[in-house]
C-alpha atoms as one frame of an Amber mdcrd trajectory, in Angstrom:
protein
   0.209   0.173  -0.093   1.337   3.380  -1.167   2.388   5.703   1.576   0.299
   8.762   0.541  -2.612   6.605  -0.172  -2.187   5.076   3.335  -2.331   8.625
   4.860  -5.170   9.823   2.605  -7.421   6.848   4.398  -6.685   7.421   7.314
  -7.257  11.148   7.162 -10.777  10.704   5.866 -11.515   7.679   8.156 -10.818
  10.569  10.872 -12.651  12.906   9.670 -15.442  10.255   9.914 -15.083   9.157
  13.334 -14.850  12.314  14.577 -18.557  13.159  13.141 -19.601  10.319  15.003
 -18.450  11.224  17.846 -20.640  14.478  17.744 -23.379  12.707  18.019 -22.898
  11.841  21.969 -25.953  12.523  24.233 -26.380  12.500  27.753 -29.243   9.907
  28.474 -30.549   6.836  30.669 -27.343   4.361  29.961 -29.336   1.560  30.869
 -32.322   2.438  28.544 -30.394   3.404  25.645 -27.823   0.300  25.702 -31.119
  -1.765  26.395 -32.031  -1.607  22.571 -28.710  -2.873  22.008 -29.043  -5.884
  23.741 -29.988  -9.127  22.873 -33.592 -10.227  23.917 -36.060 -12.667  22.418
 -37.602 -16.217  23.672 -36.220 -19.760  24.390 -38.556 -22.570  23.659 -37.352
 -25.930  25.453 -37.875 -29.225  23.806 -41.044 -29.390  26.147 -42.466 -26.626
  24.930 -41.520 -24.194  27.892 -41.035 -20.804  26.651 -38.930 -18.265  28.601
 -38.447 -14.473  27.300 -35.968 -11.580  28.396 -32.408 -10.388  27.841 -30.149
 -13.744  26.441 -26.431 -14.005  26.939 -25.238 -16.389  24.771 -22.163 -18.597
  26.202 -20.451 -16.791  28.527 -19.850 -14.215  25.438 -22.297 -12.421  23.286
 -24.846  -9.972  24.541 -25.024  -7.344  22.506 -26.945  -7.404  18.590 -23.508
  -6.057  17.109 -21.881  -9.280  18.544 -20.667 -11.999  15.878 -22.110 -15.419
  15.574 -19.914 -18.414  13.960 -20.496 -21.509  12.798 -19.876 -22.978   9.147
 -22.223 -23.754   6.024 -21.972 -26.997   4.218 -22.684 -25.381   0.387 -22.275
 -22.864  -1.519 -25.216 -22.576  -4.297 -23.158 -20.269  -6.059 -20.049 -23.000
  -7.118 -22.495 -24.490  -9.396 -22.253 -20.993 -11.778 -18.517 -21.955 -12.322
 -16.975 -24.496 -14.592 -13.958 -26.108 -13.948 -12.010 -24.035 -15.779 -13.255
 -20.690 -13.993 -12.779 -22.329 -10.665  -9.395 -23.360 -11.233  -8.140 -19.750
 -12.875 -10.099 -17.743 -10.410  -9.307 -19.060  -7.063  -6.470 -18.383  -5.802
  -4.791 -19.586  -2.027  -6.215 -17.937   0.886  -7.758 -17.887   3.938 -10.834
 -16.137   3.715 -12.996 -16.553   6.583 -14.204 -13.324   8.073 -17.258 -12.025
   6.307 -20.550 -12.735   7.611 -23.641 -14.568   6.148 -20.630 -15.959   4.655
 -19.507 -18.956   2.972 -15.790 -18.384   2.826 -13.798 -20.556   0.988 -10.373
 -22.206   1.890  -8.399 -23.563  -1.301  -4.908 -24.618  -2.057  -2.858 -25.231
  -4.942  -2.885 -28.916  -4.627  -6.657 -29.259  -4.583  -8.874 -26.686  -5.863
 -12.180 -28.630  -5.083 -11.478 -29.409  -1.637 -12.961 -26.392   0.587 -14.779
 -25.616   3.940 -17.120 -22.375   4.627 -17.014 -20.305   7.440 -20.337 -18.484
   8.343 -20.308 -15.371  10.203 -23.492 -12.836  11.140 -24.426 -10.404  13.696
 -26.832 -11.053  16.229 -29.183  -8.345  15.343 -29.783 -10.108  11.636 -30.809
 -13.100  13.143 -34.720 -13.876  13.228 -34.127 -17.464  14.581 -32.329 -19.941
  15.567 -33.440 -23.822  15.443 -31.312 -26.667  17.153 -31.559 -29.416  14.872
 -28.690 -31.490  16.821 -25.841 -32.055  18.805 -23.078 -29.063  16.867 -26.147
 -28.314  14.100 -28.584 -25.135  13.883 -31.163 -24.066  11.028 -30.842 -19.846
  11.204 -33.410 -18.087  10.094 -32.333 -14.485   8.970 -34.799 -11.350   9.463
 -35.105 -11.708   5.802 -36.987 -14.987   6.555 -33.744 -16.694   4.314 -33.053
 -20.164   6.279 -29.165 -21.427   6.197 -28.511 -24.784   7.775 -24.742 -25.155
   9.890 -23.154 -27.058  11.875 -20.261 -26.961  14.139 -16.816 -24.452  13.569
 -17.439 -22.547  16.862 -18.413 -22.519  20.599 -21.515 -20.563  19.329 -23.046
 -24.267  19.075 -23.275 -26.950  21.493 -22.932 -24.202  24.023 -25.147 -22.795
  27.063 -27.650 -20.139  26.759 -28.886 -17.828  29.252 -31.902 -15.845  29.659
 -33.760 -13.398  32.400 -36.703 -14.461  31.995 -38.942 -11.184  32.792 -40.657
 -13.133  35.622 -38.484 -16.025  36.977 -34.960 -14.526  36.826 -31.917 -16.273
  35.506 -32.393 -19.391  33.689 -29.300 -20.964  32.033 -30.359 -23.756  29.338
 -28.090 -26.608  27.828 -28.278 -27.156  24.540 -29.737 -30.373  24.484 -32.547
 -28.637  26.189 -33.390 -25.919  23.303 -35.762 -26.019  20.513 -35.839 -22.890
  19.108 -34.175 -19.212  19.878 -36.320 -16.367  18.495 -34.883 -13.086  18.429
 -37.075  -9.709  18.888 -37.489  -6.307  20.948 -38.756  -5.583  24.206 -42.071
  -3.888  24.213 -41.008  -1.925  27.094 -37.414  -1.555  28.866 -36.311  -4.872
  30.724 -36.148  -4.285  34.599 -33.431  -6.878  34.390 -30.342  -7.010  32.603
 -27.040  -9.030  32.275 -25.150  -5.370  32.805 -24.103  -2.444  30.579 -21.750
  -2.577  27.913 -18.128  -0.959  27.762 -18.826   2.526  25.868 -15.799   5.039
  25.648 -14.033   7.220  23.470 -10.506   5.124  22.146  -7.583   7.364  21.127
  -5.469   5.454  18.858  -2.448   6.517  16.298  -4.814   7.067  13.960  -7.084
   8.887  15.696  -9.680   9.052  17.889 -13.014   6.504  17.956 -16.103   6.537
  20.087 -18.417   3.392  20.893 -18.503  -0.070  22.431 -16.266  -2.141  23.376
 -14.609  -5.702  23.330 -10.907  -5.537  25.147  -8.536  -8.003  24.856 -11.429
  -9.386  22.590 -13.351 -10.776  26.145 -14.706  -8.067  28.380 -17.146  -6.230
  27.081 -19.601  -4.913  30.439 -18.614  -2.573  32.608 -18.806  -5.445  35.548
 -16.269  -7.190  33.527 -12.656  -6.953  35.463  -9.544  -5.805  34.240  -6.600
  -7.669  35.060  -2.861  -6.867  36.118  -0.103  -6.563  38.766   0.552  -4.039
  40.799   3.710  -3.049  42.782   1.755  -4.528  46.121   0.088  -7.924  44.085
  -2.637  -8.685  41.390  -5.375  -7.045  41.150  -8.941  -7.187  38.892 -10.673
  -3.837  38.340 -14.480  -3.787  37.353 -14.457  -1.500  34.465 -17.258   0.615
  35.996 -14.624   2.168  38.817 -12.414   2.779  36.035 -12.498   6.411  34.377
  -9.281   6.132  31.877  -6.458   3.194  30.659  -3.502   4.527  29.394  -0.377
   2.483  27.618   3.246   2.771  29.251   5.300   0.848  27.550   4.037  -2.659
  28.432   2.253  -1.750  30.850  -0.733   0.528  31.564  -1.618   3.398  33.750
  -5.199   3.090  34.946  -7.242   5.908  36.761 -10.252   5.459  38.552 -13.632
   7.515  38.703 -11.986   8.842  41.981  -9.005   9.925  40.464  -6.615   7.484
  42.024  -4.217   6.376  39.386  -2.630   2.663  39.313   0.404   1.155  37.214
  -0.498  -2.354  36.079   1.298  -5.079  34.491   1.598  -8.488  33.185  -0.992
  -9.536  32.057  -2.503  -9.835  28.514  -5.008  -7.045  29.793  -2.526  -4.213
  30.061   0.205  -5.010  28.318   1.719  -6.162  24.746  -0.285  -9.808  24.573
  -3.120  -7.765  24.130  -5.490  -9.216  21.525  -6.893  -6.015  20.783  -9.855
  -3.952  20.840 -13.038  -4.312  19.173 -15.066  -1.241  18.691 -18.701  -1.504
  17.463 -18.818   1.907  15.141 -23.043   3.103  14.480 -23.683   3.125  10.543
 -19.845   1.906  10.209 -19.660  -1.556  11.528 -16.635  -3.254  12.917 -13.129
  -2.134  13.656 -10.601  -4.358  15.463  -7.701  -2.137  16.665  -3.992  -4.141
  17.234  -2.700  -2.972  20.468   0.536  -1.285  18.980  -2.240   1.546  17.855
  -3.732   1.879  21.020  -2.580   4.828  23.319  -5.332   5.224  25.413  -9.522
   4.293  26.433 -11.731   6.874  28.586 -14.837   5.112  29.736 -17.949   7.295
  29.450 -20.366   6.274  32.060 -23.769   7.612  31.445 -23.014   8.585  28.251
 -24.759   6.744  24.902 -25.831   7.527  21.554 -29.161   8.542  20.807 -29.761
   6.025  17.471 -27.194   3.100  19.191 -28.923   0.592  17.774 -32.760   1.283
  16.235 -32.181   1.497  12.643 -28.590  -0.813  11.768 -30.536  -3.740  11.154
 -32.961  -3.547   9.042 -34.453  -6.243   6.760 -31.766  -7.797   4.540 -31.871
  -7.023   0.873 -30.093  -9.095  -2.057 -27.512  -7.074  -3.077 -27.783  -4.638
  -6.332 -26.070  -2.680  -8.685 -23.963  -1.668 -11.547 -20.682  -3.777 -12.484
 -17.920  -1.874 -14.712 -15.045  -4.086 -16.324 -11.533  -3.070 -17.789 -12.855
  -3.733 -21.376 -15.222  -0.989 -21.130 -18.616  -3.201 -20.381 -20.857  -2.011
 -17.782 -23.725  -4.688 -16.123 -26.768  -4.085 -13.583 -28.720  -6.787 -11.659
 -27.912  -8.799  -8.658 -24.803  -8.827  -7.435 -22.892 -12.429  -5.366 -19.665
 -10.683  -4.404 -16.626 -12.885  -4.357 -18.995 -15.821  -4.789 -20.285 -15.780
  -1.211 -21.727 -12.679  -0.210 -25.289 -11.563  -1.556 -27.316  -9.435   0.872
 -26.294  -6.290   1.815 -25.755  -7.215   5.967 -23.030  -9.028   5.108 -20.194
  -8.040   5.930 -16.748  -6.929   3.559 -13.784  -7.184   5.485 -10.242  -5.726
   5.045  -6.824  -4.401   6.547  -5.721  -0.930   7.076  -1.936  -0.834   9.070
  -3.391  -4.242  11.363  -6.872  -2.558  11.807  -9.724  -5.071  10.795 -12.668
  -3.446   9.451 -15.572  -5.344   8.998 -18.502  -3.419   6.621 -21.767  -4.385
   6.402 -22.594  -4.010   2.052 -25.637  -1.954   3.164 -23.280   1.117   4.060
 -20.961   0.670   1.166 -21.173   3.142  -2.298 -18.838   1.738  -4.200 -15.353
  -0.989  -4.685 -12.490   0.162  -6.743  -9.617  -2.383  -6.607  -6.362  -0.398
  -7.094  -3.621  -2.729  -6.727  -3.029  -6.514  -6.177  -3.323  -6.350  -2.259
  -5.285  -2.904  -1.888  -8.798  -2.005  -2.716 -10.410   1.827  -2.331 -14.368
   1.382  -0.714 -16.227   4.349  -0.754 -18.603   5.066   2.186 -22.733   6.166
   1.622 -21.619   9.164   4.219 -19.320   9.955   1.382 -16.151   9.198   3.103
 -13.317   6.725   1.176 -10.628   4.277   2.861  -8.177   1.710   1.707  -8.501
  -1.360   2.839  -6.551  -4.428   1.669  -4.699  -8.271   3.019  -8.231 -10.209
   2.413 -10.070 -11.523  -0.180 -12.790  -9.225  -0.298 -10.155  -6.657  -1.025
  -7.242  -8.275  -2.894  -6.842 -10.592  -6.094  -7.596 -13.236  -3.499 -11.134
 -12.562  -4.299 -13.062 -15.236  -6.383 -14.599 -13.182  -8.550 -18.424 -11.613
  -8.894 -21.144 -12.864 -10.483 -24.156 -10.333 -12.121 -27.685 -11.541 -12.533
 -28.557  -9.191 -15.623 -32.362 -11.504 -15.587 -33.570 -14.296 -14.362 -31.643
 -16.413 -16.811 -28.739 -14.319 -17.597 -25.816 -14.096 -15.659 -22.016 -13.209
 -16.066 -18.810 -13.567 -14.205 -16.045 -10.796 -13.702 -12.960 -11.799 -12.760
 -11.359  -9.558 -10.144  -8.582  -8.663 -12.168 -11.189  -7.656 -14.736 -13.561
  -5.693 -12.664 -13.226  -1.713 -13.257 -15.906  -0.873 -10.193 -18.936  -1.896
  -8.412 -21.607   0.907  -7.583 -24.589  -0.461  -5.345 -27.647   1.094  -5.711
 -31.153   0.169  -3.632
């Protein structure tokens, strides 16, 4: 990636997220955040139904959290003949897209591949348990997908805070179906408030909910580390600011007290990174090397936190322009797998991974073998690379111009894609 383009991309990104930061207002944080929490019902195999806030295992609790599994077939492979398949695919590990049929190939066996499936919980209508590690997942668009294994999101315990009975931990083999919907009124109880605040990095300032070290996401979760007097576990609720100091962190509490912590992956270079959910953009996973500080903003939330982030999925539609001057308009399948506007485009910018729903993207233009220019519907532009979605590892584009006519465009033939509604 060229330095000038790299710098330009980040200048535009900083402008974008600075604008987002300005949308913050004072509000009731529990009320605002309840709109972002998983909520619905669990019906057991015995026919008993429970309703309330939901937590998946000991992890996912937000609409923006990701459900992971594996899909056993790709309905679009049939449109490729063997010669196209062999020339279109390159060795890659493409496993980071939601509603994602990710294809792992190798030069020795182009016919051998597995597919990773990822989707945000906010785009799921229901999950029916069909076996020990298998489910039938229904999107809000009423599209059903059969999945099996692939992560600890299947064959796991699911917890629900029933509105009458309280906490119930339901084992996987007791679950028939889980339905997701929004509560008609603010729940009386929850699994906790999300960690919300301002992240300062070497690339700018960003505001949103975070997963610290890819793990801690609630204010009652604890920041671990050693102090000069012994090991500490400090609830994020009591923390005002965390500032990196070489291979340690200075932690400032709400009281003003400051403590230096070290010797734990929560506060040193072993930290897996900080994931931030960015409204109307997607998710960004910040490498620890970019981290400067994080200020927790208790009692502050965005007005339009989650209400409009998860509309029903629509098919990708738009225009495809080729380098030879051809132009096609119709239904698009991107990278031979992504077909819905709620699926995610994945790419890196300087070790920061972005996952952006296609519904937020205006256009995609390949710039070189390993990166592309992505223009958002907000008008901002960024450069992403190092993933199959945005590099020459992309398997190609299928565009259906009518019910019985389609075109396959190889990545090296693609000039630009413009998405329309």
